[in-house]
Short mmCIF file of C-alpha atoms in Angstrom, two decimals:
data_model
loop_
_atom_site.label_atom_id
_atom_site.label_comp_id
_atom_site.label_asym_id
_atom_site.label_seq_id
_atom_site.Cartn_x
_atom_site.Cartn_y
_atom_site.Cartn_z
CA UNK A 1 32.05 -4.21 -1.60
CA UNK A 2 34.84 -4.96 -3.84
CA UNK A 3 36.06 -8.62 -4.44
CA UNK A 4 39.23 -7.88 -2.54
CA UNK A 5 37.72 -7.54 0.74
CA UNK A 6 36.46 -11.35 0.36
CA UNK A 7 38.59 -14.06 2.10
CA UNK A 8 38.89 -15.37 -0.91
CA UNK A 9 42.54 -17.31 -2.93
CA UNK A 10 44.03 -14.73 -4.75
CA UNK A 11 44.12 -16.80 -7.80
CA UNK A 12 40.10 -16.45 -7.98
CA UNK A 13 40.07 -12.61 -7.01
CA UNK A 14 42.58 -12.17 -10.60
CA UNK A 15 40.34 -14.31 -12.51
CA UNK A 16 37.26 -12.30 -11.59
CA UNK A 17 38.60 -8.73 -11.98
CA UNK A 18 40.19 -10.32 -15.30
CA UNK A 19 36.77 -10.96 -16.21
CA UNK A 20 35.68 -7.32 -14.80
CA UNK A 21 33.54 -8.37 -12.52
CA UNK A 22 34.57 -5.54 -10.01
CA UNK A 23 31.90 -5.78 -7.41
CA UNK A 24 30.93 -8.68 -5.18
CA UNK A 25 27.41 -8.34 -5.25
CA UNK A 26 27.76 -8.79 -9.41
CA UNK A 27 28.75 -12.16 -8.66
CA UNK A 28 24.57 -13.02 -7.90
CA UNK A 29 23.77 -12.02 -11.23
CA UNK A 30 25.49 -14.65 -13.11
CA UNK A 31 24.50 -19.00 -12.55
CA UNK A 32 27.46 -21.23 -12.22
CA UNK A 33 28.12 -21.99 -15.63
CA UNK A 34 28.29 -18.43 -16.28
CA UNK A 35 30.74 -17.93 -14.05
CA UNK A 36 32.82 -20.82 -14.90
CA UNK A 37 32.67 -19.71 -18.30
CA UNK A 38 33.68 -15.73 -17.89
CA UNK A 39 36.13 -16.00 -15.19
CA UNK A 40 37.52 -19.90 -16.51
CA UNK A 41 37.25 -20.98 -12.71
CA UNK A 42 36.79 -24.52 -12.07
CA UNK A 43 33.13 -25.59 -10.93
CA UNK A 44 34.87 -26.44 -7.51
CA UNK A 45 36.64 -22.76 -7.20
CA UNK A 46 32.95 -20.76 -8.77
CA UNK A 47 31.44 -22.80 -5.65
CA UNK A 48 33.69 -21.23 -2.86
CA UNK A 49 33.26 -17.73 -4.84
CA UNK A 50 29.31 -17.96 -4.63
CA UNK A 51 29.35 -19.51 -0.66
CA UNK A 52 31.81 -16.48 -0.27
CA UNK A 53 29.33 -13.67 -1.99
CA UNK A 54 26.09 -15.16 -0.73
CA UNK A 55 27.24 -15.62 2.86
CA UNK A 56 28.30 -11.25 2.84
CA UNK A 57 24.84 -10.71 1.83
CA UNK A 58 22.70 -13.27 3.85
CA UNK A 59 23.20 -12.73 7.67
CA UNK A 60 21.15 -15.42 8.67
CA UNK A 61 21.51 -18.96 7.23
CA UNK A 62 18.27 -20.65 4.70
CA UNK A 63 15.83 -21.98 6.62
CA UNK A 64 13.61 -24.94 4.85
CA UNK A 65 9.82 -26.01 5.46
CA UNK A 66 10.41 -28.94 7.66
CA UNK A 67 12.71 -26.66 9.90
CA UNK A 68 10.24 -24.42 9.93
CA UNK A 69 7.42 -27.01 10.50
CA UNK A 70 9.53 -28.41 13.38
CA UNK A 71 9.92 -24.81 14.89
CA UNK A 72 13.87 -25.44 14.11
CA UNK A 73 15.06 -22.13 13.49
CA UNK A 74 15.37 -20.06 16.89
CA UNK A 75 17.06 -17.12 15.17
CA UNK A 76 13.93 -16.70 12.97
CA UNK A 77 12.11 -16.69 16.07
CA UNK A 78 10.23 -19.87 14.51
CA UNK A 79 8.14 -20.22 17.59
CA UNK A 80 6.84 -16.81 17.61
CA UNK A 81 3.52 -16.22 16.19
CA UNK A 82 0.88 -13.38 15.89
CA UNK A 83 -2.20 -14.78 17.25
CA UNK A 84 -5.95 -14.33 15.33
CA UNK A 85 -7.47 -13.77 18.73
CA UNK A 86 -9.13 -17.32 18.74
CA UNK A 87 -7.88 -20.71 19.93
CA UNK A 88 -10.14 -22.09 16.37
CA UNK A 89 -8.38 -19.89 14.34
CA UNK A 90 -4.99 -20.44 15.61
CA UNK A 91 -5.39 -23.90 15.50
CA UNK A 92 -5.78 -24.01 11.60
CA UNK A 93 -2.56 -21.44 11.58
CA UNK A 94 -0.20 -23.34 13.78
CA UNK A 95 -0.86 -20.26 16.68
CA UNK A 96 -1.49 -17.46 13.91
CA UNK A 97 0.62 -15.46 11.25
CA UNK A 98 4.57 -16.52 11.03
CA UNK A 99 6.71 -13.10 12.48
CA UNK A 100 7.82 -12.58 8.53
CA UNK A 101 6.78 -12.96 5.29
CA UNK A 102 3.84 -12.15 2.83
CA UNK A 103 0.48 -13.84 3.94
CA UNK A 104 -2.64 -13.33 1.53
CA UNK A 105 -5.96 -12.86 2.81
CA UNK A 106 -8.04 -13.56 -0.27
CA UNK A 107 -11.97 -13.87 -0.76
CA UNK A 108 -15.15 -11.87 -1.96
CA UNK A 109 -17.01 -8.99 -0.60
CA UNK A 110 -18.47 -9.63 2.71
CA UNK A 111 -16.80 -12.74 3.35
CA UNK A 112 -15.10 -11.25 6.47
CA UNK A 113 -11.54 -10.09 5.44
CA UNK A 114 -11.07 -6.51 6.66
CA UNK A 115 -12.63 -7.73 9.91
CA UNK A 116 -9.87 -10.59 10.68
CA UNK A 117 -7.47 -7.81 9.57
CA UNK A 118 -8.55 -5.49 12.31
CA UNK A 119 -8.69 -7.78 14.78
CA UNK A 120 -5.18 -8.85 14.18
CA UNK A 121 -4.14 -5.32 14.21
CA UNK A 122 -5.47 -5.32 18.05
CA UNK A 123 -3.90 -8.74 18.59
CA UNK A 124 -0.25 -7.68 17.77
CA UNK A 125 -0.28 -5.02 20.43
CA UNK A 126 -0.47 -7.93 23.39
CA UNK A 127 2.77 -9.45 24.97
CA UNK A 128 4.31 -12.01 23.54
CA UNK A 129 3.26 -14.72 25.89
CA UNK A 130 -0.45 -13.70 24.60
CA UNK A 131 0.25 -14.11 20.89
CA UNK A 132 0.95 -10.82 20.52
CA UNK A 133 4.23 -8.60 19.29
CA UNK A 134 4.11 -6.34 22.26
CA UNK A 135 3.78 -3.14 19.17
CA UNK A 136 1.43 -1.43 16.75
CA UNK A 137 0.03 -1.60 13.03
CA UNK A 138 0.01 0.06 9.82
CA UNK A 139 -3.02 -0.21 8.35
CA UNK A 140 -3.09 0.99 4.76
CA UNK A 141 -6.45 1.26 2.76
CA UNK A 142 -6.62 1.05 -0.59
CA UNK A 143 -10.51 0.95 -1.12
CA UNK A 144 -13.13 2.51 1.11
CA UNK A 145 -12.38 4.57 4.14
CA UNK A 146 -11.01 2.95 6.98
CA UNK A 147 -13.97 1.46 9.52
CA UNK A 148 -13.37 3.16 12.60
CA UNK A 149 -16.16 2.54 13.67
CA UNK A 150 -15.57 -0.97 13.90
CA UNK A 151 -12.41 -0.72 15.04
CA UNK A 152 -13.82 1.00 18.37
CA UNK A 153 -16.34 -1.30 19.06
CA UNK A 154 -14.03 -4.58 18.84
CA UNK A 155 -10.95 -2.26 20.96
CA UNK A 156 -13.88 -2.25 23.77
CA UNK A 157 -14.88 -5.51 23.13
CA UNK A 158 -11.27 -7.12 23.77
CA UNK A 159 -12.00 -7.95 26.97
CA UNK A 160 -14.85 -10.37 26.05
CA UNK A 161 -13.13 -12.14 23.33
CA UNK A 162 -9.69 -11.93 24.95
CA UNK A 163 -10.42 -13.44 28.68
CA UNK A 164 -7.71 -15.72 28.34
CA UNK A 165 -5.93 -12.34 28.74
CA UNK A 166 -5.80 -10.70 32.92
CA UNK A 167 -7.85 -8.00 32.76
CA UNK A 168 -5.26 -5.57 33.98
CA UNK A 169 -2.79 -6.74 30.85
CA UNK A 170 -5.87 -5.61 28.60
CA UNK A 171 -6.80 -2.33 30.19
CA UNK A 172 -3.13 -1.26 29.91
CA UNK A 173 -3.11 -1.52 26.28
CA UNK A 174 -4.29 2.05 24.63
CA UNK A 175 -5.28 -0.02 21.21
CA UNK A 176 -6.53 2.76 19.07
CA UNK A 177 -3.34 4.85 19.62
CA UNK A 178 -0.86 1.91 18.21
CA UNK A 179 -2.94 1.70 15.10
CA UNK A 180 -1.55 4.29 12.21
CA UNK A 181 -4.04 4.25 9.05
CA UNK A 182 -2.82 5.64 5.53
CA UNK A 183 -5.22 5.70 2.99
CA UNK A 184 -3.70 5.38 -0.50
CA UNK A 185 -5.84 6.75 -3.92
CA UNK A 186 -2.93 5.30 -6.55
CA UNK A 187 -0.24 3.52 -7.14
CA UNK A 188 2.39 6.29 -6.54
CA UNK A 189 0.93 6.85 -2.89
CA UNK A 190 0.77 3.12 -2.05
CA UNK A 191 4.80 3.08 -3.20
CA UNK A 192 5.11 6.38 -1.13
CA UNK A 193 3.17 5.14 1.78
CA UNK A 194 5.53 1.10 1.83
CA UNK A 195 8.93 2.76 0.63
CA UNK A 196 9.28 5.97 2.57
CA UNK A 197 6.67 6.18 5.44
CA UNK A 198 6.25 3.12 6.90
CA UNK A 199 10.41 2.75 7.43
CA UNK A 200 10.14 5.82 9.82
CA UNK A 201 7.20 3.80 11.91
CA UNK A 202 9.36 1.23 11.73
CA UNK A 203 12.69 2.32 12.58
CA UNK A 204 10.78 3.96 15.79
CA UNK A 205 9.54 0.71 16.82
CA UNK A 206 6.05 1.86 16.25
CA UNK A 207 5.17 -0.69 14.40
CA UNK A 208 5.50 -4.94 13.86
CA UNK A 209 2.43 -5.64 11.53
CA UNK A 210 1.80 -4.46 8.03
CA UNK A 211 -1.84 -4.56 6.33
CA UNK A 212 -2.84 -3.31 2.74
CA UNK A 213 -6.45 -3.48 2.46
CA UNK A 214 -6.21 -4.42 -0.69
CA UNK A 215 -3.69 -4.48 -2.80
CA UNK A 216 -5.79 -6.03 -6.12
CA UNK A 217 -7.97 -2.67 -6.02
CA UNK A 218 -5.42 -0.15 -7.57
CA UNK A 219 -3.84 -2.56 -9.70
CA UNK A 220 -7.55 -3.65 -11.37
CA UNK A 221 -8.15 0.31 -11.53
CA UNK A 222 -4.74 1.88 -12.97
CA UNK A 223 -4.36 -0.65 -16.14
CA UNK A 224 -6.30 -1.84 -18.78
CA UNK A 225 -7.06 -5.62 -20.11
CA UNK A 226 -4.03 -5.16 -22.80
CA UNK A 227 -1.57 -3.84 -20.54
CA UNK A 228 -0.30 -7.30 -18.46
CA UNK A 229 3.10 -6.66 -18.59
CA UNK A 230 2.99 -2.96 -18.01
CA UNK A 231 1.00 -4.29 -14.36
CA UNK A 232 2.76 -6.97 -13.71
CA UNK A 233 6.19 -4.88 -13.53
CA UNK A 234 4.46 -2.61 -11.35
CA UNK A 235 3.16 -5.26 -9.19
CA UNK A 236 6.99 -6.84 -8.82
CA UNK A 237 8.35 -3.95 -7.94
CA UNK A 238 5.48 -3.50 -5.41
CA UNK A 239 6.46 -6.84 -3.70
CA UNK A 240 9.62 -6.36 -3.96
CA UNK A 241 9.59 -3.12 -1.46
CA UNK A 242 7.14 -5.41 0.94
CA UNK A 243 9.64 -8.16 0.92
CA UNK A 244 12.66 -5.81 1.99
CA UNK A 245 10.44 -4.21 4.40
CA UNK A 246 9.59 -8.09 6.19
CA UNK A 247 12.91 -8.64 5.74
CA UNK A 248 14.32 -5.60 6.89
CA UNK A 249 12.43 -5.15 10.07
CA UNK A 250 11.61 -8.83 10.83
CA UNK A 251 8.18 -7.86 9.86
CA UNK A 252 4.91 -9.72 9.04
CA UNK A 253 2.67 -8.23 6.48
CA UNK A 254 -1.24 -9.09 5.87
CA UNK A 255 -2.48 -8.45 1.84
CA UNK A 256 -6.18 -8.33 1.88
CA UNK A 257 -7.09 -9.56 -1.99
CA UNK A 258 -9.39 -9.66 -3.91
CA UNK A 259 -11.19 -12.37 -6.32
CA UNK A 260 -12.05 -13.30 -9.71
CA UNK A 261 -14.37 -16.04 -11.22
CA UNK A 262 -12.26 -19.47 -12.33
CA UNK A 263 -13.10 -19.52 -16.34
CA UNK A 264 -14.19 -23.05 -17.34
CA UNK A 265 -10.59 -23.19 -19.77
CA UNK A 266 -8.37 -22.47 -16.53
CA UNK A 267 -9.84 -24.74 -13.78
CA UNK A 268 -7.31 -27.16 -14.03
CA UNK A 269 -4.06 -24.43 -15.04
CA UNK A 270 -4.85 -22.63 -11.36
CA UNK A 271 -6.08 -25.68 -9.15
CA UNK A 272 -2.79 -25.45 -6.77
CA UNK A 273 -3.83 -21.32 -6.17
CA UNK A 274 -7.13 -22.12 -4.21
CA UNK A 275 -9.25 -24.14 -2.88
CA UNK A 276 -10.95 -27.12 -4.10
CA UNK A 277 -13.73 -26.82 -5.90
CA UNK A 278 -13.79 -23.00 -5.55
CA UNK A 279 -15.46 -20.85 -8.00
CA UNK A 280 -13.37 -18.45 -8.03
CA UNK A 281 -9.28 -17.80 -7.78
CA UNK A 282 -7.08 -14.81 -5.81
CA UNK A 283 -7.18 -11.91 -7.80
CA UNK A 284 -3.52 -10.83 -9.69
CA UNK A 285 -2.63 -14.17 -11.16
CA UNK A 286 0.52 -16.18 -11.15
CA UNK A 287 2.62 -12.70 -11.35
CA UNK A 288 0.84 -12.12 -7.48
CA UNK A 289 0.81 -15.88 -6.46
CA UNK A 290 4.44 -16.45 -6.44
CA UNK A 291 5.02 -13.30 -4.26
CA UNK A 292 3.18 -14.66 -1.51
CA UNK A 293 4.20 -16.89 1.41
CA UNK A 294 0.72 -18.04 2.62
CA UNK A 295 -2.17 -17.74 1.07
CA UNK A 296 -5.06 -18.32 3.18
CA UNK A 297 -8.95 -17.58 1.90
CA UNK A 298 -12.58 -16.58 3.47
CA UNK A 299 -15.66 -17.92 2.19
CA UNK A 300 -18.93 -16.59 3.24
CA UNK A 301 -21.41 -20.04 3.16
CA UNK A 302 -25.20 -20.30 3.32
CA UNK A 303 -26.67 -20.23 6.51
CA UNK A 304 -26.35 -18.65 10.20
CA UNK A 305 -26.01 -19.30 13.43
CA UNK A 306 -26.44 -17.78 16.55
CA UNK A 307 -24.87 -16.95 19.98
CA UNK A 308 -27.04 -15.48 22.67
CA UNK A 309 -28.44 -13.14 21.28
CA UNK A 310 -26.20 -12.08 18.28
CA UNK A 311 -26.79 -13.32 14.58
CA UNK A 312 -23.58 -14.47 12.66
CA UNK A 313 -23.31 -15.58 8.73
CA UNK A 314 -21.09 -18.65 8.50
CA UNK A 315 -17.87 -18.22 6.89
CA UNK A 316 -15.02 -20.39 6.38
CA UNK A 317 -11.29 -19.94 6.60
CA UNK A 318 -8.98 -22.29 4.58
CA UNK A 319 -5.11 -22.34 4.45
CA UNK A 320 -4.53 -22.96 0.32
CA UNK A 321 -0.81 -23.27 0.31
CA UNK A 322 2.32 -22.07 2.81
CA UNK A 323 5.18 -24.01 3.99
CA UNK A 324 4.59 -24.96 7.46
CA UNK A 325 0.83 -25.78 7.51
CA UNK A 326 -1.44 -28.33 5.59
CA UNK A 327 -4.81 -27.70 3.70
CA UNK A 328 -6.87 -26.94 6.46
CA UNK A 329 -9.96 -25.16 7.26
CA UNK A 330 -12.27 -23.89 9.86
CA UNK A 331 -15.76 -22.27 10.46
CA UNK A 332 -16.35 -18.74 12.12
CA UNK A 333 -18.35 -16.26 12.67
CA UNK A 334 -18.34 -12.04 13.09
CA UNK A 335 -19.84 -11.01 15.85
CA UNK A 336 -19.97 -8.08 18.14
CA UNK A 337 -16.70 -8.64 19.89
CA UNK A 338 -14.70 -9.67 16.71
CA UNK A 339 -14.37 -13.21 14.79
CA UNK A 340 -14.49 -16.29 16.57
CA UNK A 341 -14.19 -19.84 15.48
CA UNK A 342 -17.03 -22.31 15.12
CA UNK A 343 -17.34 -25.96 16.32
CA UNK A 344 -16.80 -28.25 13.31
CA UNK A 345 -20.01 -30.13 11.83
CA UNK A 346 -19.81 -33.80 13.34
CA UNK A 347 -18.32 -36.10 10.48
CA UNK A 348 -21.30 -38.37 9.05
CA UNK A 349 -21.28 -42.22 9.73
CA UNK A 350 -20.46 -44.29 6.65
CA UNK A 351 -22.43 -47.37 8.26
CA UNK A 352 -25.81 -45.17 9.30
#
């Protein structure tokens, strides 16, 4: 769009197309002095010119963290949330994953990741008054080939860990045929797979939940130690096509990730970008971090416990930062109907 078209005093229009600045959306490039400087605006008129720009490009209005705490923001559907399939977990979350946005899933092998992943790929599918999104997933792997088997056994067993659910709401869910898996072998077919298929799924109304499973894998692969900057371009521009699809399609997307070991030089540099006293640290670095909207991590801890007569490893899940929810935590285990939250230790008496 042109700068003409803005409702705008004429007298600004001529001093931007003096300074030939011909097209509105050129206006975001440049900061206020910048502005004031090429166009010789006041700061008062550059102010009206960037409210003018910002508000033709930004339908809906900012929204900060203590609207969003508060549940504030109806037209961001602030209240909405996909649920983990647990009351535990979704108590940590505030009821489960915001509608929008980038949430990181970070911890080592084993720890219980892909499993929360696929169980929140069966959770989207219920009605909204069940935590759900009332659609499917895409589920794109990155790594090994996707468990199906898994996936079958926890579709069956959603009417054990789901009974706050009526049985006939369940039933009439076909779970396995909402679920659309893409398995990606580079970085060109992850770009192909997030910039040209999954806006058809999309557009159909196929699909309201994104997961990459993972997204550090081809990234450590494709580049070599010296070659930061070469990755960390490719990793922007990766980001960059997730954010326009959230934003796009009013979509939230899951990034499994993996981990690295915390060098004894960088434990203080990183101590914001996970948890305290944590060995090791997201994998991707800063360039990854400050992509991300939540990051939440799994930890797989000593010990089991049991339930009947299943066997479960105790893991923990632990919200590092987002902007709605405190540091929090919670134990769970994997069992054969999917994860489920664990009753917290009792706190120890300082007196006894």
């Amino acid at each position: 769009m042109s700068i003409e078209q803005l409702e705008l005093n004429p007298r600004i229009i001529k001093a931007v197309n003096n300074a030939n600045i011909g097209v509105a959306r050129d206006i975001l490039k440049f900061s206020g002095p910048d502005l004031q400087r090429l166009t010789r605006l006041s700061a008062s008129d550059v102010h009206h010119l960037q409210t003018a720009v910002a508000a033709l490009f930004c339908k809906k209005p900012p929204v900060s963290a203590l609207q969003l705490y508060r549940g504030e923001c109806p037209e961001w559907d602030c209240g909405l949330r996909v649920s983990m399939g647990c009351p535990v977990l979704d108590g940590v979350l505030r009821g489960g994953l915001l509608p929008w946005g980038l949430t990181e899933l970070a911890g080592p092998s084993g720890a219980g990741k892909s499993q929360l992943a696929m169980q929140l790929c069966l959770s989207v599918q219920y009605p909204a008054q069940y935590g759900g999104l009332g659609s499917g997933a895409l589920y794109i792997c990155t790594e090994d080939s996707f468990p199906i088997r898994r996936l079958k056994q926890l579709q069956n067993e959603q009417p054990s860990l789901r009974s706050d659910v009526p049985p006939d709401v369940v039933s009439g869910i076909c779970f396995s045929d909402n679920i659309y898996v893409e398995h990606a072998a580079d970085l060109g077919a992850l770009m192909a797979c997030v910039s040209q298929r999954a806006p058809v799924l999309l557009a159909q109304g196929r699909v309201r939940l994104l997961v990459v499973d993972s997204v550090a894998a081809l990234f450590r692969s494709e580049f070599q130690a010296d070659q930061g900057l070469e990755r960390s371009r490719h990793l922007t521009a990766f980001a960059t096509a997730l954010h326009k699809l959230s934003a796009s399609y009013r979509l939230p997307i899951l990034c499994v990730n993996q981990v690295t070991d915390v060098m004894d030089g960088d434990s203080n540099h990183d101590a914001g970008l996970r948890p305290v006293d944590s060995k090791v640290v997201p994998a991707l670095g800063m360039a990854w971090a400050n992509q991300v909207m939540v990051r939440l991590m799994v930890t797989r801890l000593p010990g089991a416990v049991s339930m009947g007569t299943q066997s479960s490893a105790r893991r923990r899940l632990e919200v590092v930062f987002a902007p709605h929810l405190a540091r929090d935590s919670c134990l769970f285990g994997v069992w054969r109907e999917g994860t489920r939250g664990l009753p917290s230790p009792p706190t120890q008496d300082a007196s006894s």
